[in-house]
Amino acid sequence: MAKGGFGGMAGMGGMNMNNLMKQAQKMQKQMAAMQDELNEKTLEMTSGGGAVKVVISGKKEIKELKIDPDVVDPDDVEMLEDLILSAVNEAIRQADEMYNNAMGKVTGGMGGMF
């Protein structure tokens, strides 16, 4: 009788493991689909009141960089560099936030496991 009881428990454990594996596979598929969707999205950031505009993809690739000619001052290149850095860094931060929020919805806060 003990042998039969042990076999029954092992069977239950296997069933739970199968369910867990199925859930993990489903979550991985959802995450892959979400990543594909995010990679297609773009974000637009500006700095200097719109003097510099950056468009970035969900993959964090710069797709577009626009600079208002009025902000180009040969005597103050540093200001233009700062405006570009500001727009690019904010675009990257926003892309990271978009990605983390989307993945958090899929994983329910368990993203670190996958």
mmCIF file of C-alpha atoms in Angstrom:
data_model
loop_
_atom_site.group_PDB
_atom_site.id
_atom_site.type_symbol
_atom_site.label_atom_id
_atom_site.label_comp_id
_atom_site.label_asym_id
_atom_site.label_seq_id
_atom_site.Cartn_x
_atom_site.Cartn_y
_atom_site.Cartn_z
ATOM 1 C CA MET A 1 0.000 0.000 0.000
ATOM 2 C CA ALA A 2 2.837 2.402 0.753
ATOM 3 C CA LYS A 3 4.269 1.722 -2.672
ATOM 4 C CA GLY A 4 0.972 2.663 -4.361
ATOM 5 C CA GLY A 5 0.705 5.819 -2.248
ATOM 6 C CA PHE A 6 4.185 6.927 -3.218
ATOM 7 C CA GLY A 7 3.475 6.321 -6.893
ATOM 8 C CA GLY A 8 0.346 8.444 -6.639
ATOM 9 C CA MET A 9 2.283 11.327 -5.122
ATOM 10 C CA ALA A 10 4.961 11.099 -7.782
ATOM 11 C CA GLY A 11 2.254 11.213 -10.428
ATOM 12 C CA MET A 12 0.801 14.369 -8.909
ATOM 13 C CA GLY A 13 4.210 15.983 -8.753
ATOM 14 C CA GLY A 14 4.781 15.198 -12.424
ATOM 15 C CA MET A 15 1.423 16.699 -13.325
ATOM 16 C CA ASN A 16 2.227 19.919 -11.479
ATOM 17 C CA MET A 17 5.622 20.070 -13.153
ATOM 18 C CA ASN A 18 3.995 19.609 -16.567
ATOM 19 C CA ASN A 19 1.561 22.433 -15.812
ATOM 20 C CA LEU A 20 4.416 24.639 -14.660
ATOM 21 C CA MET A 21 6.380 23.884 -17.827
ATOM 22 C CA LYS A 22 3.327 24.632 -19.987
ATOM 23 C CA GLN A 23 2.818 27.930 -18.183
ATOM 24 C CA ALA A 24 6.494 28.818 -18.620
ATOM 25 C CA GLN A 25 6.348 28.011 -22.337
ATOM 26 C CA LYS A 26 3.176 30.077 -22.725
ATOM 27 C CA MET A 27 4.820 32.996 -20.897
ATOM 28 C CA GLN A 28 7.925 32.733 -23.093
ATOM 29 C CA LYS A 29 5.741 32.844 -26.234
ATOM 30 C CA GLN A 30 3.882 35.868 -24.865
ATOM 31 C CA MET A 31 7.180 37.576 -24.045
ATOM 32 C CA ALA A 32 8.533 36.908 -27.549
ATOM 33 C CA ALA A 33 5.345 38.296 -29.107
ATOM 34 C CA MET A 34 5.514 41.343 -26.841
ATOM 35 C CA GLN A 35 9.178 41.914 -27.749
ATOM 36 C CA ASP A 36 8.306 41.782 -31.450
ATOM 37 C CA GLU A 37 5.502 44.271 -30.876
ATOM 38 C CA LEU A 38 7.734 46.591 -28.851
ATOM 39 C CA ASN A 39 10.474 46.436 -31.484
ATOM 40 C CA GLU A 40 8.006 47.864 -34.005
ATOM 41 C CA LYS A 41 7.062 50.807 -31.769
ATOM 42 C CA THR A 42 8.862 54.127 -31.786
ATOM 43 C CA LEU A 43 9.182 56.894 -29.228
ATOM 44 C CA GLU A 44 9.851 60.546 -29.954
ATOM 45 C CA MET A 45 11.770 62.743 -27.522
ATOM 46 C CA THR A 46 12.736 66.385 -27.815
ATOM 47 C CA SER A 47 15.012 68.739 -25.942
ATOM 48 C CA GLY A 48 15.613 72.465 -26.049
ATOM 49 C CA GLY A 49 11.938 73.193 -26.628
ATOM 50 C CA GLY A 50 11.924 71.041 -29.752
ATOM 51 C CA ALA A 51 15.297 72.202 -31.083
ATOM 52 C CA VAL A 52 16.488 68.572 -31.104
ATOM 53 C CA LYS A 53 14.191 65.634 -31.839
ATOM 54 C CA VAL A 54 15.095 61.954 -31.508
ATOM 55 C CA VAL A 55 12.982 59.027 -32.671
ATOM 56 C CA ILE A 56 13.998 55.682 -31.166
ATOM 57 C CA SER A 57 12.683 52.161 -31.724
ATOM 58 C CA GLY A 58 11.768 49.655 -29.049
ATOM 59 C CA LYS A 59 15.123 48.006 -29.859
ATOM 60 C CA LYS A 60 16.774 51.256 -28.767
ATOM 61 C CA GLU A 61 17.902 52.057 -32.294
ATOM 62 C CA ILE A 62 17.925 55.729 -33.219
ATOM 63 C CA LYS A 63 15.630 55.997 -36.239
ATOM 64 C CA GLU A 64 15.671 59.732 -36.715
ATOM 65 C CA LEU A 65 17.569 62.753 -35.430
ATOM 66 C CA LYS A 66 16.400 66.248 -36.326
ATOM 67 C CA ILE A 67 18.218 69.438 -35.371
ATOM 68 C CA ASP A 68 16.659 72.861 -35.834
ATOM 69 C CA PRO A 69 19.166 74.907 -37.866
ATOM 70 C CA ASP A 70 18.577 77.883 -35.557
ATOM 71 C CA VAL A 71 20.201 75.986 -32.670
ATOM 72 C CA VAL A 72 23.418 75.333 -34.612
ATOM 73 C CA ASP A 73 25.889 77.900 -33.305
ATOM 74 C CA PRO A 74 29.524 77.322 -34.290
ATOM 75 C CA ASP A 75 30.584 79.262 -31.203
ATOM 76 C CA ASP A 76 28.543 77.031 -28.860
ATOM 77 C CA VAL A 77 28.819 73.447 -30.119
ATOM 78 C CA GLU A 78 28.747 72.228 -26.517
ATOM 79 C CA MET A 79 25.134 73.389 -26.091
ATOM 80 C CA LEU A 80 24.074 71.423 -29.178
ATOM 81 C CA GLU A 81 25.922 68.347 -27.923
ATOM 82 C CA ASP A 82 24.139 68.656 -24.565
ATOM 83 C CA LEU A 83 20.746 68.948 -26.277
ATOM 84 C CA ILE A 84 21.439 65.850 -28.361
ATOM 85 C CA LEU A 85 22.647 63.860 -25.353
ATOM 86 C CA SER A 86 19.622 64.918 -23.347
ATOM 87 C CA ALA A 87 17.167 63.847 -26.048
ATOM 88 C CA VAL A 88 18.945 60.541 -26.744
ATOM 89 C CA ASN A 89 19.283 59.598 -23.065
ATOM 90 C CA GLU A 90 15.632 60.395 -22.387
ATOM 91 C CA ALA A 91 14.601 58.354 -25.429
ATOM 92 C CA ILE A 92 16.614 55.364 -24.148
ATOM 93 C CA ARG A 93 15.118 55.755 -20.664
ATOM 94 C CA GLN A 94 11.596 55.861 -22.105
ATOM 95 C CA ALA A 95 12.279 52.795 -24.293
ATOM 96 C CA ASP A 96 13.526 50.887 -21.235
ATOM 97 C CA GLU A 97 10.454 51.930 -19.264
ATOM 98 C CA MET A 98 8.128 50.888 -22.093
ATOM 99 C CA TYR A 99 9.862 47.492 -22.313
ATOM 100 C CA ASN A 100 9.849 46.883 -18.550
ATOM 101 C CA ASN A 101 6.177 47.846 -18.213
ATOM 102 C CA ALA A 102 5.153 45.571 -21.082
ATOM 103 C CA MET A 103 7.198 42.617 -19.818
ATOM 104 C CA GLY A 104 5.867 43.138 -16.296
ATOM 105 C CA LYS A 105 2.344 42.714 -17.635
ATOM 106 C CA VAL A 106 3.280 39.419 -19.300
ATOM 107 C CA THR A 107 5.317 37.962 -16.437
ATOM 108 C CA GLY A 108 3.324 39.339 -13.531
ATOM 109 C CA GLY A 109 6.552 40.534 -11.915
ATOM 110 C CA MET A 110 8.396 37.252 -12.475
ATOM 111 C CA GLY A 111 10.461 38.551 -15.418
ATOM 112 C CA GLY A 112 13.761 37.800 -13.722
ATOM 113 C CA MET A 113 13.018 34.082 -13.917
ATOM 114 C CA PHE A 114 12.840 34.048 -17.726
#
